[in-house]
């Protein structure tokens, strides 16, 4: 389906849970050491309800799904849910974003799920810094999970959020994960959402400058390597690629193809705006399938032109919830 600006909206990021087993500084640092946050009882939709909503999105033109959280692997049934999505006629791709802590524990289920790819968040390779960043000493588990994915042959991407004065000294070390392995390492600009507004991120241009100084000029990569807006290059001698997602300094709104569904059933067509369509509430009010489908298509058609994270004039419309509540 196309919105009023002619953008084809074919990619849905669906959060299965607000719960997380980490307490990352820029996401959810105030819930106690390593305890994460939890879904509010009765507000989270059942997986059967979320799946039904996904069938409506497929009918509206969505072809690719990203399963997120919170930490999606904390939700019982996460991987069987992924397999059910894969079985829907018209669905071309289902991938998962995870912090990687639980991958080793659920690996047999991962293999059977049919996932097309796994993105693993990793902001530090230093044990002490990882613990300070996330509130948990879980780096060995994450690295084992990455190895599992690579050895199995599943498409693997590492997501790193560089933050000035926190982990900016590790940019080259983290990028080097793709030197000898078929991994894509992506550097994602920190967005001023939730606790992220208290830290200073780094633009893609700055990160790329650091990497070019260390590894030489990267070869530009054309063609599709995922569902999102990452721009890729391959540095000399690297097996994998390096990607840059510059959501604030070089916003990609003109080509945005994504929408989001929270675990509570709220459809968000843009991260910036606090507004959202309460599909979960409508579903539990027993609204008819036709009414729900029309509401979805109307919301997609009216998707906002662009975000305004750099403008103070739009503060009243700005999303105030953190990413753990929205879905990563």
PDB file of C-alpha atoms in Angstrom:
ATOM      1  CA  UNK A   1       0.000   0.000   0.000  1.00  0.00           C
ATOM      2  CA  UNK A   2       1.138   3.547  -0.689  1.00  0.00           C
ATOM      3  CA  UNK A   3       0.643   6.492   1.611  1.00  0.00           C
ATOM      4  CA  UNK A   4      -0.501   9.953   0.531  1.00  0.00           C
ATOM      5  CA  UNK A   5       3.086  10.837  -0.447  1.00  0.00           C
ATOM      6  CA  UNK A   6       3.458   7.786  -2.685  1.00  0.00           C
ATOM      7  CA  UNK A   7       5.753   5.848  -0.342  1.00  0.00           C
ATOM      8  CA  UNK A   8       5.209   2.092  -0.461  1.00  0.00           C
ATOM      9  CA  UNK A   9       4.656   0.868   3.111  1.00  0.00           C
ATOM     10  CA  UNK A  10       5.561  -2.822   3.148  1.00  0.00           C
ATOM     11  CA  UNK A  11       7.551  -3.304   6.366  1.00  0.00           C
ATOM     12  CA  UNK A  12       6.145  -3.770   9.883  1.00  0.00           C
ATOM     13  CA  UNK A  13       8.199  -3.854  13.073  1.00  0.00           C
ATOM     14  CA  UNK A  14       6.130  -5.672  15.680  1.00  0.00           C
ATOM     15  CA  UNK A  15       6.989  -5.634  19.384  1.00  0.00           C
ATOM     16  CA  UNK A  16       6.008  -8.776  21.275  1.00  0.00           C
ATOM     17  CA  UNK A  17       6.840  -7.455  24.737  1.00  0.00           C
ATOM     18  CA  UNK A  18       7.950  -4.431  26.738  1.00  0.00           C
ATOM     19  CA  UNK A  19       9.913  -6.725  29.042  1.00  0.00           C
ATOM     20  CA  UNK A  20      13.693  -6.742  28.854  1.00  0.00           C
ATOM     21  CA  UNK A  21      16.480  -8.523  30.704  1.00  0.00           C
ATOM     22  CA  UNK A  22      18.916  -5.619  30.331  1.00  0.00           C
ATOM     23  CA  UNK A  23      18.934  -2.024  31.576  1.00  0.00           C
ATOM     24  CA  UNK A  24      20.740  -0.125  28.820  1.00  0.00           C
ATOM     25  CA  UNK A  25      21.722   3.455  29.674  1.00  0.00           C
ATOM     26  CA  UNK A  26      19.921   5.090  26.760  1.00  0.00           C
ATOM     27  CA  UNK A  27      16.837   2.891  26.917  1.00  0.00           C
ATOM     28  CA  UNK A  28      15.736   1.709  30.356  1.00  0.00           C
ATOM     29  CA  UNK A  29      18.325   2.364  33.080  1.00  0.00           C
ATOM     30  CA  UNK A  30      16.148   2.982  36.144  1.00  0.00           C
ATOM     31  CA  UNK A  31      14.524  -0.391  36.813  1.00  0.00           C
ATOM     32  CA  UNK A  32      17.221  -1.928  38.990  1.00  0.00           C
ATOM     33  CA  UNK A  33      20.416  -3.735  38.129  1.00  0.00           C
ATOM     34  CA  UNK A  34      19.729  -6.113  35.279  1.00  0.00           C
ATOM     35  CA  UNK A  35      16.062  -6.628  36.102  1.00  0.00           C
ATOM     36  CA  UNK A  36      14.616  -4.996  33.006  1.00  0.00           C
ATOM     37  CA  UNK A  37      11.040  -3.774  32.799  1.00  0.00           C
ATOM     38  CA  UNK A  38       7.860  -5.770  32.574  1.00  0.00           C
ATOM     39  CA  UNK A  39       4.638  -5.684  30.610  1.00  0.00           C
ATOM     40  CA  UNK A  40       1.616  -4.338  32.430  1.00  0.00           C
ATOM     41  CA  UNK A  41      -0.779  -7.170  33.232  1.00  0.00           C
ATOM     42  CA  UNK A  42      -3.749  -7.239  30.906  1.00  0.00           C
ATOM     43  CA  UNK A  43      -2.458  -4.550  28.546  1.00  0.00           C
ATOM     44  CA  UNK A  44      -0.220  -6.719  26.391  1.00  0.00           C
ATOM     45  CA  UNK A  45      -2.057  -8.436  23.559  1.00  0.00           C
ATOM     46  CA  UNK A  46      -2.080 -12.210  23.305  1.00  0.00           C
ATOM     47  CA  UNK A  47       0.028 -13.640  20.482  1.00  0.00           C
ATOM     48  CA  UNK A  48      -3.157 -14.827  18.777  1.00  0.00           C
ATOM     49  CA  UNK A  49      -4.424 -11.243  18.802  1.00  0.00           C
ATOM     50  CA  UNK A  50      -1.159  -9.864  17.452  1.00  0.00           C
ATOM     51  CA  UNK A  51      -1.110 -12.523  14.752  1.00  0.00           C
ATOM     52  CA  UNK A  52      -4.644 -11.641  13.662  1.00  0.00           C
ATOM     53  CA  UNK A  53      -3.608  -7.975  13.349  1.00  0.00           C
ATOM     54  CA  UNK A  54      -0.623  -9.072  11.273  1.00  0.00           C
ATOM     55  CA  UNK A  55      -2.959 -10.784   8.812  1.00  0.00           C
ATOM     56  CA  UNK A  56      -4.681  -7.418   8.321  1.00  0.00           C
ATOM     57  CA  UNK A  57      -1.344  -5.755   7.615  1.00  0.00           C
ATOM     58  CA  UNK A  58      -0.501  -8.431   5.052  1.00  0.00           C
ATOM     59  CA  UNK A  59      -3.801  -7.698   3.317  1.00  0.00           C
ATOM     60  CA  UNK A  60      -2.782  -4.032   3.317  1.00  0.00           C
ATOM     61  CA  UNK A  61       0.506  -4.747   1.555  1.00  0.00           C
ATOM     62  CA  UNK A  62       3.022  -5.551   4.290  1.00  0.00           C
ATOM     63  CA  UNK A  63       5.495  -8.158   3.046  1.00  0.00           C
ATOM     64  CA  UNK A  64       8.292  -8.006   5.607  1.00  0.00           C
ATOM     65  CA  UNK A  65       8.187  -8.284   9.383  1.00  0.00           C
ATOM     66  CA  UNK A  66      10.728  -7.533  12.085  1.00  0.00           C
ATOM     67  CA  UNK A  67      10.013  -9.054  15.500  1.00  0.00           C
ATOM     68  CA  UNK A  68      11.239  -6.819  18.314  1.00  0.00           C
ATOM     69  CA  UNK A  69      10.699  -5.919  21.984  1.00  0.00           C
ATOM     70  CA  UNK A  70      11.799  -5.164  24.705  1.00  0.00           C
ATOM     71  CA  UNK A  71      13.579  -8.455  24.366  1.00  0.00           C
ATOM     72  CA  UNK A  72      11.333 -10.600  22.158  1.00  0.00           C
ATOM     73  CA  UNK A  73      12.889 -13.910  23.226  1.00  0.00           C
ATOM     74  CA  UNK A  74      11.490 -13.320  26.730  1.00  0.00           C
ATOM     75  CA  UNK A  75       7.992 -13.794  25.315  1.00  0.00           C
ATOM     76  CA  UNK A  76       6.999 -17.478  25.382  1.00  0.00           C
ATOM     77  CA  UNK A  77       6.010 -18.517  21.894  1.00  0.00           C
ATOM     78  CA  UNK A  78       8.119 -15.846  20.166  1.00  0.00           C
ATOM     79  CA  UNK A  79       9.787 -18.217  17.720  1.00  0.00           C
ATOM     80  CA  UNK A  80       6.663 -20.202  16.910  1.00  0.00           C
ATOM     81  CA  UNK A  81       4.992 -16.828  16.257  1.00  0.00           C
ATOM     82  CA  UNK A  82       7.778 -16.073  13.769  1.00  0.00           C
ATOM     83  CA  UNK A  83       7.194 -19.394  12.053  1.00  0.00           C
ATOM     84  CA  UNK A  84       3.448 -18.672  11.764  1.00  0.00           C
ATOM     85  CA  UNK A  85       4.201 -15.283  10.193  1.00  0.00           C
ATOM     86  CA  UNK A  86       6.500 -16.973   7.691  1.00  0.00           C
ATOM     87  CA  UNK A  87       3.658 -19.283   6.660  1.00  0.00           C
ATOM     88  CA  UNK A  88       1.335 -16.434   5.656  1.00  0.00           C
ATOM     89  CA  UNK A  89       0.820 -16.120   1.927  1.00  0.00           C
ATOM     90  CA  UNK A  90       2.489 -12.959   0.672  1.00  0.00           C
ATOM     91  CA  UNK A  91       5.049 -12.685   3.472  1.00  0.00           C
ATOM     92  CA  UNK A  92       8.542 -12.516   1.997  1.00  0.00           C
ATOM     93  CA  UNK A  93      10.701 -12.122   5.073  1.00  0.00           C
ATOM     94  CA  UNK A  94      10.593 -12.420   8.874  1.00  0.00           C
ATOM     95  CA  UNK A  95      13.586 -11.333  10.928  1.00  0.00           C
ATOM     96  CA  UNK A  96      14.318 -10.819  14.617  1.00  0.00           C
ATOM     97  CA  UNK A  97      16.097  -8.130  16.639  1.00  0.00           C
ATOM     98  CA  UNK A  98      17.476  -9.299  19.987  1.00  0.00           C
ATOM     99  CA  UNK A  99      20.078  -8.365  22.575  1.00  0.00           C
ATOM    100  CA  UNK A 100      21.442 -11.884  22.110  1.00  0.00           C
ATOM    101  CA  UNK A 101      21.508 -12.896  25.764  1.00  0.00           C
ATOM    102  CA  UNK A 102      19.046 -15.785  25.335  1.00  0.00           C
ATOM    103  CA  UNK A 103      20.057 -17.014  21.883  1.00  0.00           C
ATOM    104  CA  UNK A 104      22.161 -19.891  23.174  1.00  0.00           C
ATOM    105  CA  UNK A 105      19.326 -21.121  25.414  1.00  0.00           C
ATOM    106  CA  UNK A 106      16.704 -21.206  22.652  1.00  0.00           C
ATOM    107  CA  UNK A 107      18.956 -22.155  19.766  1.00  0.00           C
ATOM    108  CA  UNK A 108      17.097 -25.315  18.746  1.00  0.00           C
ATOM    109  CA  UNK A 109      13.893 -23.274  18.465  1.00  0.00           C
ATOM    110  CA  UNK A 110      15.725 -20.617  16.455  1.00  0.00           C
ATOM    111  CA  UNK A 111      16.852 -23.224  13.934  1.00  0.00           C
ATOM    112  CA  UNK A 112      13.304 -24.503  13.514  1.00  0.00           C
ATOM    113  CA  UNK A 113      11.694 -21.066  13.239  1.00  0.00           C
ATOM    114  CA  UNK A 114      12.732 -20.358   9.666  1.00  0.00           C
ATOM    115  CA  UNK A 115      13.879 -16.823  10.495  1.00  0.00           C
ATOM    116  CA  UNK A 116      15.462 -15.078   7.535  1.00  0.00           C
ATOM    117  CA  UNK A 117      17.881 -13.076   9.660  1.00  0.00           C
ATOM    118  CA  UNK A 118      18.816 -12.017  13.161  1.00  0.00           C
ATOM    119  CA  UNK A 119      19.993  -8.577  14.282  1.00  0.00           C
ATOM    120  CA  UNK A 120      21.934  -8.546  17.549  1.00  0.00           C
ATOM    121  CA  UNK A 121      22.462  -5.385  19.582  1.00  0.00           C
ATOM    122  CA  UNK A 122      26.060  -4.971  20.758  1.00  0.00           C
ATOM    123  CA  UNK A 123      27.413  -1.643  22.004  1.00  0.00           C
ATOM    124  CA  UNK A 124      30.661  -2.820  23.597  1.00  0.00           C
ATOM    125  CA  UNK A 125      33.205  -5.631  23.430  1.00  0.00           C
ATOM    126  CA  UNK A 126      34.740  -4.652  26.758  1.00  0.00           C
ATOM    127  CA  UNK A 127      33.349  -6.684  29.671  1.00  0.00           C
ATOM    128  CA  UNK A 128      33.332  -3.832  32.164  1.00  0.00           C
ATOM    129  CA  UNK A 129      31.871  -1.303  29.756  1.00  0.00           C
ATOM    130  CA  UNK A 130      29.239  -3.778  28.568  1.00  0.00           C
ATOM    131  CA  UNK A 131      28.159  -4.278  32.177  1.00  0.00           C
ATOM    132  CA  UNK A 132      27.984  -0.529  32.796  1.00  0.00           C
ATOM    133  CA  UNK A 133      26.033   0.015  29.581  1.00  0.00           C
ATOM    134  CA  UNK A 134      23.520  -2.788  30.079  1.00  0.00           C
ATOM    135  CA  UNK A 135      23.442  -3.441  33.830  1.00  0.00           C
ATOM    136  CA  UNK A 136      24.378  -7.089  33.313  1.00  0.00           C
ATOM    137  CA  UNK A 137      27.541  -9.132  32.827  1.00  0.00           C
ATOM    138  CA  UNK A 138      26.219 -10.933  29.773  1.00  0.00           C
ATOM    139  CA  UNK A 139      28.800 -10.245  27.051  1.00  0.00           C
ATOM    140  CA  UNK A 140      29.988 -13.897  26.836  1.00  0.00           C
ATOM    141  CA  UNK A 141      26.408 -15.059  26.213  1.00  0.00           C
ATOM    142  CA  UNK A 142      25.919 -12.478  23.470  1.00  0.00           C
ATOM    143  CA  UNK A 143      29.159 -13.456  21.737  1.00  0.00           C
ATOM    144  CA  UNK A 144      28.187 -17.145  21.864  1.00  0.00           C
ATOM    145  CA  UNK A 145      24.850 -16.252  20.319  1.00  0.00           C
ATOM    146  CA  UNK A 146      26.580 -14.400  17.487  1.00  0.00           C
ATOM    147  CA  UNK A 147      28.830 -17.394  16.843  1.00  0.00           C
ATOM    148  CA  UNK A 148      25.795 -19.684  16.747  1.00  0.00           C
ATOM    149  CA  UNK A 149      24.104 -17.539  14.116  1.00  0.00           C
ATOM    150  CA  UNK A 150      27.194 -17.226  11.936  1.00  0.00           C
ATOM    151  CA  UNK A 151      28.083 -20.920  12.105  1.00  0.00           C
ATOM    152  CA  UNK A 152      24.518 -21.914  11.269  1.00  0.00           C
ATOM    153  CA  UNK A 153      24.559 -19.647   8.235  1.00  0.00           C
ATOM    154  CA  UNK A 154      21.705 -17.361   9.188  1.00  0.00           C
ATOM    155  CA  UNK A 155      22.040 -13.777   7.960  1.00  0.00           C
ATOM    156  CA  UNK A 156      23.549 -11.949  10.928  1.00  0.00           C
ATOM    157  CA  UNK A 157      23.783  -8.238  11.623  1.00  0.00           C
ATOM    158  CA  UNK A 158      25.278  -6.421  14.591  1.00  0.00           C
ATOM    159  CA  UNK A 159      23.606  -3.178  15.688  1.00  0.00           C
ATOM    160  CA  UNK A 160      25.813  -0.709  17.550  1.00  0.00           C
ATOM    161  CA  UNK A 161      24.735   2.686  18.910  1.00  0.00           C
ATOM    162  CA  UNK A 162      27.870   4.848  19.305  1.00  0.00           C
ATOM    163  CA  UNK A 163      27.671   7.375  22.144  1.00  0.00           C
ATOM    164  CA  UNK A 164      30.221  10.093  22.758  1.00  0.00           C
ATOM    165  CA  UNK A 165      32.191   9.546  25.920  1.00  0.00           C
ATOM    166  CA  UNK A 166      30.689   6.091  26.469  1.00  0.00           C
ATOM    167  CA  UNK A 167      31.658   3.618  23.746  1.00  0.00           C
ATOM    168  CA  UNK A 168      32.974   5.840  20.936  1.00  0.00           C
ATOM    169  CA  UNK A 169      36.473   4.455  21.468  1.00  0.00           C
ATOM    170  CA  UNK A 170      35.297   0.996  20.386  1.00  0.00           C
ATOM    171  CA  UNK A 171      33.963   1.868  16.953  1.00  0.00           C
ATOM    172  CA  UNK A 172      36.869   0.297  15.081  1.00  0.00           C
ATOM    173  CA  UNK A 173      36.946  -2.789  17.284  1.00  0.00           C
ATOM    174  CA  UNK A 174      33.245  -3.460  16.808  1.00  0.00           C
ATOM    175  CA  UNK A 175      33.417  -2.822  13.054  1.00  0.00           C
ATOM    176  CA  UNK A 176      36.240  -5.375  12.852  1.00  0.00           C
ATOM    177  CA  UNK A 177      33.767  -8.150  13.696  1.00  0.00           C
ATOM    178  CA  UNK A 178      32.967  -8.185   9.982  1.00  0.00           C
ATOM    179  CA  UNK A 179      36.604  -8.426   8.900  1.00  0.00           C
ATOM    180  CA  UNK A 180      36.814 -12.217   8.975  1.00  0.00           C
ATOM    181  CA  UNK A 181      33.147 -13.202   9.264  1.00  0.00           C
ATOM    182  CA  UNK A 182      30.148 -12.741   6.941  1.00  0.00           C
ATOM    183  CA  UNK A 183      28.535 -10.288   9.366  1.00  0.00           C
ATOM    184  CA  UNK A 184      27.152  -6.836   8.658  1.00  0.00           C
ATOM    185  CA  UNK A 185      27.949  -4.356  11.414  1.00  0.00           C
ATOM    186  CA  UNK A 186      25.642  -1.322  11.436  1.00  0.00           C
ATOM    187  CA  UNK A 187      26.185   1.887  13.363  1.00  0.00           C
ATOM    188  CA  UNK A 188      22.883   3.487  14.328  1.00  0.00           C
ATOM    189  CA  UNK A 189      22.666   7.131  15.304  1.00  0.00           C
ATOM    190  CA  UNK A 190      21.248   7.585  18.791  1.00  0.00           C
ATOM    191  CA  UNK A 191      17.743   9.022  18.663  1.00  0.00           C
ATOM    192  CA  UNK A 192      16.579  11.539  21.284  1.00  0.00           C
ATOM    193  CA  UNK A 193      13.798   9.291  22.560  1.00  0.00           C
ATOM    194  CA  UNK A 194      13.355   8.475  26.234  1.00  0.00           C
ATOM    195  CA  UNK A 195      16.704   8.384  28.047  1.00  0.00           C
ATOM    196  CA  UNK A 196      18.485   8.745  24.704  1.00  0.00           C
ATOM    197  CA  UNK A 197      17.977  12.505  24.920  1.00  0.00           C
ATOM    198  CA  UNK A 198      20.470  12.674  27.813  1.00  0.00           C
ATOM    199  CA  UNK A 199      23.365  11.409  25.693  1.00  0.00           C
ATOM    200  CA  UNK A 200      25.152  12.611  22.578  1.00  0.00           C
ATOM    201  CA  UNK A 201      25.181  10.278  19.641  1.00  0.00           C
ATOM    202  CA  UNK A 202      27.416  10.316  16.580  1.00  0.00           C
ATOM    203  CA  UNK A 203      26.439  11.002  12.998  1.00  0.00           C
ATOM    204  CA  UNK A 204      27.174   8.480  10.279  1.00  0.00           C
ATOM    205  CA  UNK A 205      29.649  10.905   8.722  1.00  0.00           C
ATOM    206  CA  UNK A 206      31.701  11.028  11.927  1.00  0.00           C
ATOM    207  CA  UNK A 207      31.640   7.262  12.443  1.00  0.00           C
ATOM    208  CA  UNK A 208      32.598   6.657   8.837  1.00  0.00           C
ATOM    209  CA  UNK A 209      35.473   9.129   9.118  1.00  0.00           C
ATOM    210  CA  UNK A 210      36.863   7.210  12.095  1.00  0.00           C
ATOM    211  CA  UNK A 211      36.603   3.907  10.235  1.00  0.00           C
ATOM    212  CA  UNK A 212      38.102   5.286   7.027  1.00  0.00           C
ATOM    213  CA  UNK A 213      41.133   6.523   8.947  1.00  0.00           C
ATOM    214  CA  UNK A 214      41.573   3.052  10.428  1.00  0.00           C
ATOM    215  CA  UNK A 215      40.697   0.797   7.495  1.00  0.00           C
ATOM    216  CA  UNK A 216      40.867   2.866   4.303  1.00  0.00           C
ATOM    217  CA  UNK A 217      38.129   3.971   1.930  1.00  0.00           C
ATOM    218  CA  UNK A 218      35.200   1.587   1.837  1.00  0.00           C
ATOM    219  CA  UNK A 219      33.667   0.365  -1.415  1.00  0.00           C
ATOM    220  CA  UNK A 220      30.070   1.528  -1.738  1.00  0.00           C
ATOM    221  CA  UNK A 221      27.541  -1.301  -1.765  1.00  0.00           C
ATOM    222  CA  UNK A 222      24.445  -0.950  -3.894  1.00  0.00           C
ATOM    223  CA  UNK A 223      21.383  -3.149  -3.870  1.00  0.00           C
ATOM    224  CA  UNK A 224      19.140  -4.243  -1.043  1.00  0.00           C
ATOM    225  CA  UNK A 225      20.734  -5.721   2.086  1.00  0.00           C
ATOM    226  CA  UNK A 226      17.748  -5.416   4.395  1.00  0.00           C
ATOM    227  CA  UNK A 227      14.416  -3.753   5.019  1.00  0.00           C
ATOM    228  CA  UNK A 228      15.621  -0.437   6.300  1.00  0.00           C
ATOM    229  CA  UNK A 229      17.558   2.673   5.379  1.00  0.00           C
ATOM    230  CA  UNK A 230      21.143   1.586   6.082  1.00  0.00           C
ATOM    231  CA  UNK A 231      23.828   2.739   3.647  1.00  0.00           C
ATOM    232  CA  UNK A 232      26.556   0.103   3.281  1.00  0.00           C
ATOM    233  CA  UNK A 233      30.185  -0.086   2.319  1.00  0.00           C
ATOM    234  CA  UNK A 234      32.867  -2.783   2.476  1.00  0.00           C
ATOM    235  CA  UNK A 235      36.265  -1.847   3.813  1.00  0.00           C
ATOM    236  CA  UNK A 236      39.374  -3.330   2.155  1.00  0.00           C
ATOM    237  CA  UNK A 237      39.957  -6.930   3.231  1.00  0.00           C
ATOM    238  CA  UNK A 238      36.599  -7.271   5.038  1.00  0.00           C
ATOM    239  CA  UNK A 239      34.267 -10.219   4.378  1.00  0.00           C
ATOM    240  CA  UNK A 240      31.214  -8.458   5.741  1.00  0.00           C
ATOM    241  CA  UNK A 241      29.830  -4.985   5.198  1.00  0.00           C
ATOM    242  CA  UNK A 242      29.542  -1.933   7.402  1.00  0.00           C
ATOM    243  CA  UNK A 243      26.257  -0.062   7.506  1.00  0.00           C
ATOM    244  CA  UNK A 244      25.266   3.402   8.675  1.00  0.00           C
ATOM    245  CA  UNK A 245      21.799   4.457   9.793  1.00  0.00           C
ATOM    246  CA  UNK A 246      21.675   8.225  10.211  1.00  0.00           C
ATOM    247  CA  UNK A 247      18.143   8.704  11.511  1.00  0.00           C
ATOM    248  CA  UNK A 248      18.576  12.266  12.777  1.00  0.00           C
ATOM    249  CA  UNK A 249      21.294  14.129  10.845  1.00  0.00           C
ATOM    250  CA  UNK A 250      20.417  12.610   7.468  1.00  0.00           C
ATOM    251  CA  UNK A 251      16.832  11.539   8.016  1.00  0.00           C
ATOM    252  CA  UNK A 252      15.418   9.112   5.492  1.00  0.00           C
ATOM    253  CA  UNK A 253      11.753  10.078   5.766  1.00  0.00           C
ATOM    254  CA  UNK A 254      11.259  10.468   2.013  1.00  0.00           C
ATOM    255  CA  UNK A 255      11.961   6.776   1.496  1.00  0.00           C
ATOM    256  CA  UNK A 256      10.517   5.453   4.766  1.00  0.00           C
ATOM    257  CA  UNK A 257       8.674   2.175   4.201  1.00  0.00           C
ATOM    258  CA  UNK A 258       8.017   1.183   7.825  1.00  0.00           C
ATOM    259  CA  UNK A 259       5.336   1.210  10.452  1.00  0.00           C
ATOM    260  CA  UNK A 260       5.353  -0.182  14.016  1.00  0.00           C
ATOM    261  CA  UNK A 261       2.938  -2.164  16.142  1.00  0.00           C
ATOM    262  CA  UNK A 262       3.486  -2.176  19.907  1.00  0.00           C
ATOM    263  CA  UNK A 263       2.832  -5.167  22.153  1.00  0.00           C
ATOM    264  CA  UNK A 264      -0.300  -3.333  23.355  1.00  0.00           C
ATOM    265  CA  UNK A 265      -1.598  -3.113  19.800  1.00  0.00           C
ATOM    266  CA  UNK A 266      -0.858   0.548  19.070  1.00  0.00           C
ATOM    267  CA  UNK A 267      -0.001   1.262  15.445  1.00  0.00           C
ATOM    268  CA  UNK A 268       2.640   3.972  15.093  1.00  0.00           C
ATOM    269  CA  UNK A 269       3.420   5.226  11.618  1.00  0.00           C
ATOM    270  CA  UNK A 270       6.304   7.465  12.771  1.00  0.00           C
ATOM    271  CA  UNK A 271       8.540   7.249  15.856  1.00  0.00           C
ATOM    272  CA  UNK A 272       8.498  10.996  16.421  1.00  0.00           C
ATOM    273  CA  UNK A 273       4.790  11.480  17.015  1.00  0.00           C
ATOM    274  CA  UNK A 274       3.089  10.388  20.230  1.00  0.00           C
ATOM    275  CA  UNK A 275      -0.162   9.629  18.425  1.00  0.00           C
ATOM    276  CA  UNK A 276      -1.041   6.100  17.408  1.00  0.00           C
ATOM    277  CA  UNK A 277      -3.996   3.998  16.315  1.00  0.00           C
ATOM    278  CA  UNK A 278      -5.343   1.892  19.208  1.00  0.00           C
ATOM    279  CA  UNK A 279      -5.861  -1.304  17.226  1.00  0.00           C
ATOM    280  CA  UNK A 280      -5.620  -3.494  20.308  1.00  0.00           C
ATOM    281  CA  UNK A 281      -8.425  -1.615  22.018  1.00  0.00           C
ATOM    282  CA  UNK A 282     -10.545  -1.772  18.865  1.00  0.00           C
ATOM    283  CA  UNK A 283      -9.931  -5.504  18.569  1.00  0.00           C
ATOM    284  CA  UNK A 284     -11.010  -6.124  22.177  1.00  0.00           C
ATOM    285  CA  UNK A 285     -14.106  -4.023  21.595  1.00  0.00           C
ATOM    286  CA  UNK A 286     -15.032  -6.605  18.964  1.00  0.00           C
ATOM    287  CA  UNK A 287     -14.868  -4.168  16.085  1.00  0.00           C
ATOM    288  CA  UNK A 288     -15.436  -5.956  12.820  1.00  0.00           C
ATOM    289  CA  UNK A 289     -12.623  -7.122  10.573  1.00  0.00           C
ATOM    290  CA  UNK A 290     -13.631  -4.675   7.860  1.00  0.00           C
ATOM    291  CA  UNK A 291     -13.572  -1.737  10.291  1.00  0.00           C
ATOM    292  CA  UNK A 292     -10.142  -2.734  11.573  1.00  0.00           C
ATOM    293  CA  UNK A 293      -8.759  -3.109   8.052  1.00  0.00           C
ATOM    294  CA  UNK A 294     -10.135   0.278   7.028  1.00  0.00           C
ATOM    295  CA  UNK A 295      -8.594   1.877  10.119  1.00  0.00           C
ATOM    296  CA  UNK A 296      -5.198   0.343   9.312  1.00  0.00           C
ATOM    297  CA  UNK A 297      -5.264   1.519   5.712  1.00  0.00           C
ATOM    298  CA  UNK A 298      -6.413   5.010   6.693  1.00  0.00           C
ATOM    299  CA  UNK A 299      -3.560   5.324   9.229  1.00  0.00           C
ATOM    300  CA  UNK A 300      -1.006   4.142   6.687  1.00  0.00           C
ATOM    301  CA  UNK A 301      -2.325   6.493   4.022  1.00  0.00           C
ATOM    302  CA  UNK A 302      -2.050   9.447   6.430  1.00  0.00           C
ATOM    303  CA  UNK A 303       1.508   8.630   7.542  1.00  0.00           C
ATOM    304  CA  UNK A 304       3.358  11.849   8.414  1.00  0.00           C
ATOM    305  CA  UNK A 305       5.773  13.347   5.926  1.00  0.00           C
ATOM    306  CA  UNK A 306       8.781  13.488   8.265  1.00  0.00           C
ATOM    307  CA  UNK A 307      10.009  13.585  11.842  1.00  0.00           C
ATOM    308  CA  UNK A 308      11.184  16.744  13.626  1.00  0.00           C
ATOM    309  CA  UNK A 309      13.641  15.520  16.244  1.00  0.00           C
ATOM    310  CA  UNK A 310      15.898  18.510  15.645  1.00  0.00           C
ATOM    311  CA  UNK A 311      13.163  21.140  15.977  1.00  0.00           C
ATOM    312  CA  UNK A 312      11.897  22.647  19.232  1.00  0.00           C
ATOM    313  CA  UNK A 313       8.764  23.874  17.472  1.00  0.00           C
ATOM    314  CA  UNK A 314       7.294  20.360  17.522  1.00  0.00           C
ATOM    315  CA  UNK A 315       7.873  19.509  21.190  1.00  0.00           C
ATOM    316  CA  UNK A 316       4.151  19.154  21.943  1.00  0.00           C
ATOM    317  CA  UNK A 317       3.757  16.375  19.380  1.00  0.00           C
ATOM    318  CA  UNK A 318       6.977  14.552  20.268  1.00  0.00           C
ATOM    319  CA  UNK A 319       6.822  10.996  21.595  1.00  0.00           C
ATOM    320  CA  UNK A 320       7.581  10.900  25.321  1.00  0.00           C
ATOM    321  CA  UNK A 321       7.740   7.128  25.842  1.00  0.00           C
ATOM    322  CA  UNK A 322      11.027   5.258  25.641  1.00  0.00           C
ATOM    323  CA  UNK A 323      11.855   2.729  22.927  1.00  0.00           C
ATOM    324  CA  UNK A 324      11.264  -0.210  25.261  1.00  0.00           C
ATOM    325  CA  UNK A 325       7.599   0.836  25.366  1.00  0.00           C
ATOM    326  CA  UNK A 326       7.342   1.357  21.624  1.00  0.00           C
ATOM    327  CA  UNK A 327       9.428  -1.444  20.211  1.00  0.00           C
ATOM    328  CA  UNK A 328      13.006  -1.287  18.972  1.00  0.00           C
TER     329      UNK A 328
END
